[in-house]
Amino acid sequence: MASVLCTGLMAGLFFSYDISVMPGLAELDDRTYAAAMQRFNAVIDGSALFGMVFLATLGCTVASAVLAFRKKRLTVAVPLVVAAVCYLLVLVITVAVSLPLNAELAELGRTATAKDLTAVIEDFKSVWVPVNVVRTVLCVLSLGALCSAVLRYGRATATVPLPPV
């Protein structure tokens, strides 16, 4: 259940950026856009709670998969592995793409000329926004796999037979 909750929180965070934060920022001028993204990134980077959930999501899912394999519950373990792989891809994309873009934006500071700022913001948007959609989709796929694992676990451990889903 911890995996489901953590993955749901991460999917919700990424989804909220897709449907509200980034479209809202797109309506702002480049300097305001950059300043807002710099603040968002600084707050998230400084949040112990975010860091804990961001990493615990994979840890809980992998631990659940290992336990399911050890108990020979393959019908439960397989969707747990799928969930872990999907979320691992989220971590890899975040570290390889999103964080370097965020660092580049942070380095921009207040000294950038308007021409530099426009180029950096356009480059940032053209990669960060679609990559975040991919992270959202992967988190939702991971969450779906986790829900499947929970349902399968319930069927495997039920004392009263459950109807097929």
PDB file of C-alpha atoms in Angstrom:
ATOM      1  CA  MET A   1       0.000   0.000   0.000  1.00  0.00           C
ATOM      2  CA  ALA A   2       2.939   2.344   0.648  1.00  0.00           C
ATOM      3  CA  SER A   3       3.983   1.869  -2.983  1.00  0.00           C
ATOM      4  CA  VAL A   4       0.492   2.745  -4.193  1.00  0.00           C
ATOM      5  CA  LEU A   5       0.344   5.866  -2.033  1.00  0.00           C
ATOM      6  CA  CYS A   6       3.828   7.112  -2.945  1.00  0.00           C
ATOM      7  CA  THR A   7       3.339   6.430  -6.652  1.00  0.00           C
ATOM      8  CA  GLY A   8      -0.036   8.152  -6.556  1.00  0.00           C
ATOM      9  CA  LEU A   9       1.544  11.207  -4.970  1.00  0.00           C
ATOM     10  CA  MET A  10       4.277  11.323  -7.619  1.00  0.00           C
ATOM     11  CA  ALA A  11       1.825  10.799 -10.484  1.00  0.00           C
ATOM     12  CA  GLY A  12      -0.326  13.589  -9.065  1.00  0.00           C
ATOM     13  CA  LEU A  13       2.631  15.946  -8.791  1.00  0.00           C
ATOM     14  CA  PHE A  14       3.734  15.359 -12.366  1.00  0.00           C
ATOM     15  CA  PHE A  15       0.125  15.530 -13.609  1.00  0.00           C
ATOM     16  CA  SER A  16      -0.485  18.844 -11.840  1.00  0.00           C
ATOM     17  CA  TYR A  17       2.490  20.329 -13.677  1.00  0.00           C
ATOM     18  CA  ASP A  18       1.114  19.012 -16.991  1.00  0.00           C
ATOM     19  CA  ILE A  19      -2.387  20.413 -16.622  1.00  0.00           C
ATOM     20  CA  SER A  20      -1.941  23.576 -14.580  1.00  0.00           C
ATOM     21  CA  VAL A  21       1.552  24.745 -13.678  1.00  0.00           C
ATOM     22  CA  MET A  22       3.210  24.629 -17.084  1.00  0.00           C
ATOM     23  CA  PRO A  23       0.209  25.924 -19.077  1.00  0.00           C
ATOM     24  CA  GLY A  24      -0.146  28.735 -16.553  1.00  0.00           C
ATOM     25  CA  LEU A  25       3.531  29.615 -16.740  1.00  0.00           C
ATOM     26  CA  ALA A  26       3.402  29.560 -20.552  1.00  0.00           C
ATOM     27  CA  GLU A  27       1.164  32.615 -20.401  1.00  0.00           C
ATOM     28  CA  LEU A  28       3.857  34.627 -18.584  1.00  0.00           C
ATOM     29  CA  ASP A  29       6.795  36.574 -19.971  1.00  0.00           C
ATOM     30  CA  ASP A  30      10.159  34.759 -20.058  1.00  0.00           C
ATOM     31  CA  ARG A  31      11.673  36.502 -17.030  1.00  0.00           C
ATOM     32  CA  THR A  32       8.643  35.719 -14.834  1.00  0.00           C
ATOM     33  CA  TYR A  33       8.523  32.160 -16.194  1.00  0.00           C
ATOM     34  CA  ALA A  34      12.204  31.631 -15.343  1.00  0.00           C
ATOM     35  CA  ALA A  35      11.863  33.152 -11.879  1.00  0.00           C
ATOM     36  CA  ALA A  36       8.814  31.021 -11.062  1.00  0.00           C
ATOM     37  CA  MET A  37      10.426  27.785 -12.274  1.00  0.00           C
ATOM     38  CA  GLN A  38      13.590  28.601 -10.336  1.00  0.00           C
ATOM     39  CA  ARG A  39      11.516  29.024  -7.158  1.00  0.00           C
ATOM     40  CA  PHE A  40       9.485  25.847  -7.756  1.00  0.00           C
ATOM     41  CA  ASN A  41      12.684  23.866  -8.308  1.00  0.00           C
ATOM     42  CA  ALA A  42      14.363  25.348  -5.239  1.00  0.00           C
ATOM     43  CA  VAL A  43      11.376  24.495  -3.048  1.00  0.00           C
ATOM     44  CA  ILE A  44      11.114  20.930  -4.353  1.00  0.00           C
ATOM     45  CA  ASP A  45      14.885  20.388  -4.134  1.00  0.00           C
ATOM     46  CA  GLY A  46      14.835  21.595  -0.526  1.00  0.00           C
ATOM     47  CA  SER A  47      11.877  19.459   0.535  1.00  0.00           C
ATOM     48  CA  ALA A  48      12.829  16.451   2.649  1.00  0.00           C
ATOM     49  CA  LEU A  49       9.281  15.116   2.279  1.00  0.00           C
ATOM     50  CA  PHE A  50       9.512  15.243  -1.517  1.00  0.00           C
ATOM     51  CA  GLY A  51      12.898  13.531  -1.473  1.00  0.00           C
ATOM     52  CA  MET A  52      11.602  10.817   0.822  1.00  0.00           C
ATOM     53  CA  VAL A  53       8.507  10.102  -1.304  1.00  0.00           C
ATOM     54  CA  PHE A  54      10.464  10.384  -4.581  1.00  0.00           C
ATOM     55  CA  LEU A  55      12.919   7.674  -3.475  1.00  0.00           C
ATOM     56  CA  ALA A  56      10.605   5.607  -1.247  1.00  0.00           C
ATOM     57  CA  THR A  57       8.344   5.014  -4.226  1.00  0.00           C
ATOM     58  CA  LEU A  58      10.931   2.796  -5.876  1.00  0.00           C
ATOM     59  CA  GLY A  59      12.200   1.302  -2.623  1.00  0.00           C
ATOM     60  CA  CYS A  60       8.760   0.188  -1.449  1.00  0.00           C
ATOM     61  CA  THR A  61       7.876  -1.226  -4.850  1.00  0.00           C
ATOM     62  CA  VAL A  62      11.113  -3.198  -5.188  1.00  0.00           C
ATOM     63  CA  ALA A  63      10.771  -4.501  -1.615  1.00  0.00           C
ATOM     64  CA  SER A  64       7.197  -5.605  -2.363  1.00  0.00           C
ATOM     65  CA  ALA A  65       8.312  -7.392  -5.532  1.00  0.00           C
ATOM     66  CA  VAL A  66      11.099  -9.195  -3.683  1.00  0.00           C
ATOM     67  CA  LEU A  67       8.675 -10.325  -0.979  1.00  0.00           C
ATOM     68  CA  ALA A  68       6.168 -11.535  -3.555  1.00  0.00           C
ATOM     69  CA  PHE A  69       8.875 -13.522  -5.358  1.00  0.00           C
ATOM     70  CA  ARG A  70      10.085 -15.038  -2.077  1.00  0.00           C
ATOM     71  CA  LYS A  71       6.536 -16.117  -1.248  1.00  0.00           C
ATOM     72  CA  LYS A  72       6.219 -17.532  -4.777  1.00  0.00           C
ATOM     73  CA  ARG A  73       3.313 -15.242  -5.634  1.00  0.00           C
ATOM     74  CA  LEU A  74       4.292 -14.667  -9.240  1.00  0.00           C
ATOM     75  CA  THR A  75       0.895 -13.271 -10.239  1.00  0.00           C
ATOM     76  CA  VAL A  76       1.522 -10.505  -7.709  1.00  0.00           C
ATOM     77  CA  ALA A  77       5.266 -10.150  -8.339  1.00  0.00           C
ATOM     78  CA  VAL A  78       5.008  -9.569 -12.095  1.00  0.00           C
ATOM     79  CA  PRO A  79       2.940  -6.356 -11.914  1.00  0.00           C
ATOM     80  CA  LEU A  80       5.170  -5.194  -9.056  1.00  0.00           C
ATOM     81  CA  VAL A  81       8.203  -5.602 -11.306  1.00  0.00           C
ATOM     82  CA  VAL A  82       6.403  -3.708 -14.087  1.00  0.00           C
ATOM     83  CA  ALA A  83       5.600  -0.921 -11.605  1.00  0.00           C
ATOM     84  CA  ALA A  84       9.205  -0.790 -10.409  1.00  0.00           C
ATOM     85  CA  VAL A  85      10.579  -0.634 -13.964  1.00  0.00           C
ATOM     86  CA  CYS A  86       8.172   2.157 -14.924  1.00  0.00           C
ATOM     87  CA  TYR A  87       9.124   4.176 -11.857  1.00  0.00           C
ATOM     88  CA  LEU A  88      12.836   3.464 -12.336  1.00  0.00           C
ATOM     89  CA  LEU A  89      12.454   5.025 -15.793  1.00  0.00           C
ATOM     90  CA  VAL A  90      10.926   8.088 -14.107  1.00  0.00           C
ATOM     91  CA  LEU A  91      14.001   8.358 -11.881  1.00  0.00           C
ATOM     92  CA  VAL A  92      16.387   7.924 -14.817  1.00  0.00           C
ATOM     93  CA  ILE A  93      14.577  10.549 -16.908  1.00  0.00           C
ATOM     94  CA  THR A  94      14.500  12.923 -13.959  1.00  0.00           C
ATOM     95  CA  VAL A  95      18.233  12.585 -13.287  1.00  0.00           C
ATOM     96  CA  ALA A  96      19.311  12.506 -16.945  1.00  0.00           C
ATOM     97  CA  VAL A  97      17.014  15.161 -18.408  1.00  0.00           C
ATOM     98  CA  SER A  98      14.888  17.171 -15.966  1.00  0.00           C
ATOM     99  CA  LEU A  99      17.497  17.931 -13.300  1.00  0.00           C
ATOM    100  CA  PRO A 100      20.137  19.145 -15.798  1.00  0.00           C
ATOM    101  CA  LEU A 101      17.529  21.415 -17.393  1.00  0.00           C
ATOM    102  CA  ASN A 102      16.567  22.731 -13.954  1.00  0.00           C
ATOM    103  CA  ALA A 103      20.265  23.352 -13.171  1.00  0.00           C
ATOM    104  CA  GLU A 104      20.727  25.217 -16.448  1.00  0.00           C
ATOM    105  CA  LEU A 105      17.728  27.368 -15.619  1.00  0.00           C
ATOM    106  CA  ALA A 106      19.069  28.025 -12.103  1.00  0.00           C
ATOM    107  CA  GLU A 107      22.438  29.125 -13.520  1.00  0.00           C
ATOM    108  CA  LEU A 108      20.686  31.658 -15.699  1.00  0.00           C
ATOM    109  CA  GLY A 109      20.246  33.878 -12.676  1.00  0.00           C
ATOM    110  CA  ARG A 110      19.326  37.512 -13.039  1.00  0.00           C
ATOM    111  CA  THR A 111      22.225  38.473 -15.278  1.00  0.00           C
ATOM    112  CA  ALA A 112      20.919  36.996 -18.511  1.00  0.00           C
ATOM    113  CA  THR A 113      20.209  39.310 -21.387  1.00  0.00           C
ATOM    114  CA  ALA A 114      16.726  39.237 -22.825  1.00  0.00           C
ATOM    115  CA  LYS A 115      18.054  37.416 -25.905  1.00  0.00           C
ATOM    116  CA  ASP A 116      19.791  34.739 -23.784  1.00  0.00           C
ATOM    117  CA  LEU A 117      16.734  34.394 -21.582  1.00  0.00           C
ATOM    118  CA  THR A 118      14.348  33.834 -24.482  1.00  0.00           C
ATOM    119  CA  ALA A 119      16.607  31.187 -26.045  1.00  0.00           C
ATOM    120  CA  VAL A 120      17.124  29.345 -22.747  1.00  0.00           C
ATOM    121  CA  ILE A 121      13.410  29.411 -21.868  1.00  0.00           C
ATOM    122  CA  GLU A 122      12.383  28.158 -25.318  1.00  0.00           C
ATOM    123  CA  ASP A 123      14.960  25.355 -25.145  1.00  0.00           C
ATOM    124  CA  PHE A 124      13.832  24.533 -21.608  1.00  0.00           C
ATOM    125  CA  LYS A 125      10.125  24.395 -22.519  1.00  0.00           C
ATOM    126  CA  SER A 126      10.690  22.374 -25.677  1.00  0.00           C
ATOM    127  CA  VAL A 127      12.290  19.539 -23.677  1.00  0.00           C
ATOM    128  CA  TRP A 128      11.044  19.839 -20.084  1.00  0.00           C
ATOM    129  CA  VAL A 129       7.327  19.948 -20.860  1.00  0.00           C
ATOM    130  CA  PRO A 130       7.130  16.808 -23.061  1.00  0.00           C
ATOM    131  CA  VAL A 131       9.539  14.942 -20.780  1.00  0.00           C
ATOM    132  CA  ASN A 132       7.279  15.689 -17.837  1.00  0.00           C
ATOM    133  CA  VAL A 133       4.342  14.230 -19.754  1.00  0.00           C
ATOM    134  CA  VAL A 134       6.398  11.052 -20.196  1.00  0.00           C
ATOM    135  CA  ARG A 135       7.118  10.997 -16.449  1.00  0.00           C
ATOM    136  CA  THR A 136       3.402  11.388 -15.764  1.00  0.00           C
ATOM    137  CA  VAL A 137       2.476   8.531 -18.108  1.00  0.00           C
ATOM    138  CA  LEU A 138       5.129   6.264 -16.585  1.00  0.00           C
ATOM    139  CA  CYS A 139       3.910   7.047 -13.059  1.00  0.00           C
ATOM    140  CA  VAL A 140       0.316   6.330 -14.050  1.00  0.00           C
ATOM    141  CA  LEU A 141       1.383   3.040 -15.658  1.00  0.00           C
ATOM    142  CA  SER A 142       3.292   2.189 -12.485  1.00  0.00           C
ATOM    143  CA  LEU A 143       0.245   3.038 -10.381  1.00  0.00           C
ATOM    144  CA  GLY A 144      -1.974   0.859 -12.580  1.00  0.00           C
ATOM    145  CA  ALA A 145       0.435  -2.061 -12.226  1.00  0.00           C
ATOM    146  CA  LEU A 146       0.487  -1.578  -8.455  1.00  0.00           C
ATOM    147  CA  CYS A 147      -3.308  -1.599  -8.326  1.00  0.00           C
ATOM    148  CA  SER A 148      -3.267  -4.818 -10.333  1.00  0.00           C
ATOM    149  CA  ALA A 149      -0.820  -6.320  -7.828  1.00  0.00           C
ATOM    150  CA  VAL A 150      -3.043  -5.307  -4.908  1.00  0.00           C
ATOM    151  CA  LEU A 151      -6.096  -6.889  -6.559  1.00  0.00           C
ATOM    152  CA  ARG A 152      -4.165 -10.056  -7.344  1.00  0.00           C
ATOM    153  CA  TYR A 153      -2.839 -10.217  -3.793  1.00  0.00           C
ATOM    154  CA  GLY A 154      -6.388  -9.841  -2.465  1.00  0.00           C
ATOM    155  CA  ARG A 155      -7.620 -12.675  -4.647  1.00  0.00           C
ATOM    156  CA  ALA A 156      -4.693 -14.913  -3.648  1.00  0.00           C
ATOM    157  CA  THR A 157      -5.183 -14.357   0.074  1.00  0.00           C
ATOM    158  CA  ALA A 158      -8.976 -14.126   0.271  1.00  0.00           C
ATOM    159  CA  THR A 159     -10.698 -16.658   2.499  1.00  0.00           C
ATOM    160  CA  VAL A 160     -13.894 -16.265   0.470  1.00  0.00           C
ATOM    161  CA  PRO A 161     -13.458 -16.646  -3.300  1.00  0.00           C
ATOM    162  CA  LEU A 162     -13.711 -13.313  -5.092  1.00  0.00           C
ATOM    163  CA  PRO A 163     -15.367 -12.945  -8.494  1.00  0.00           C
ATOM    164  CA  PRO A 164     -12.971 -12.456 -11.432  1.00  0.00           C
ATOM    165  CA  VAL A 165     -12.147  -8.874 -12.357  1.00  0.00           C
TER     166      VAL A 165
END
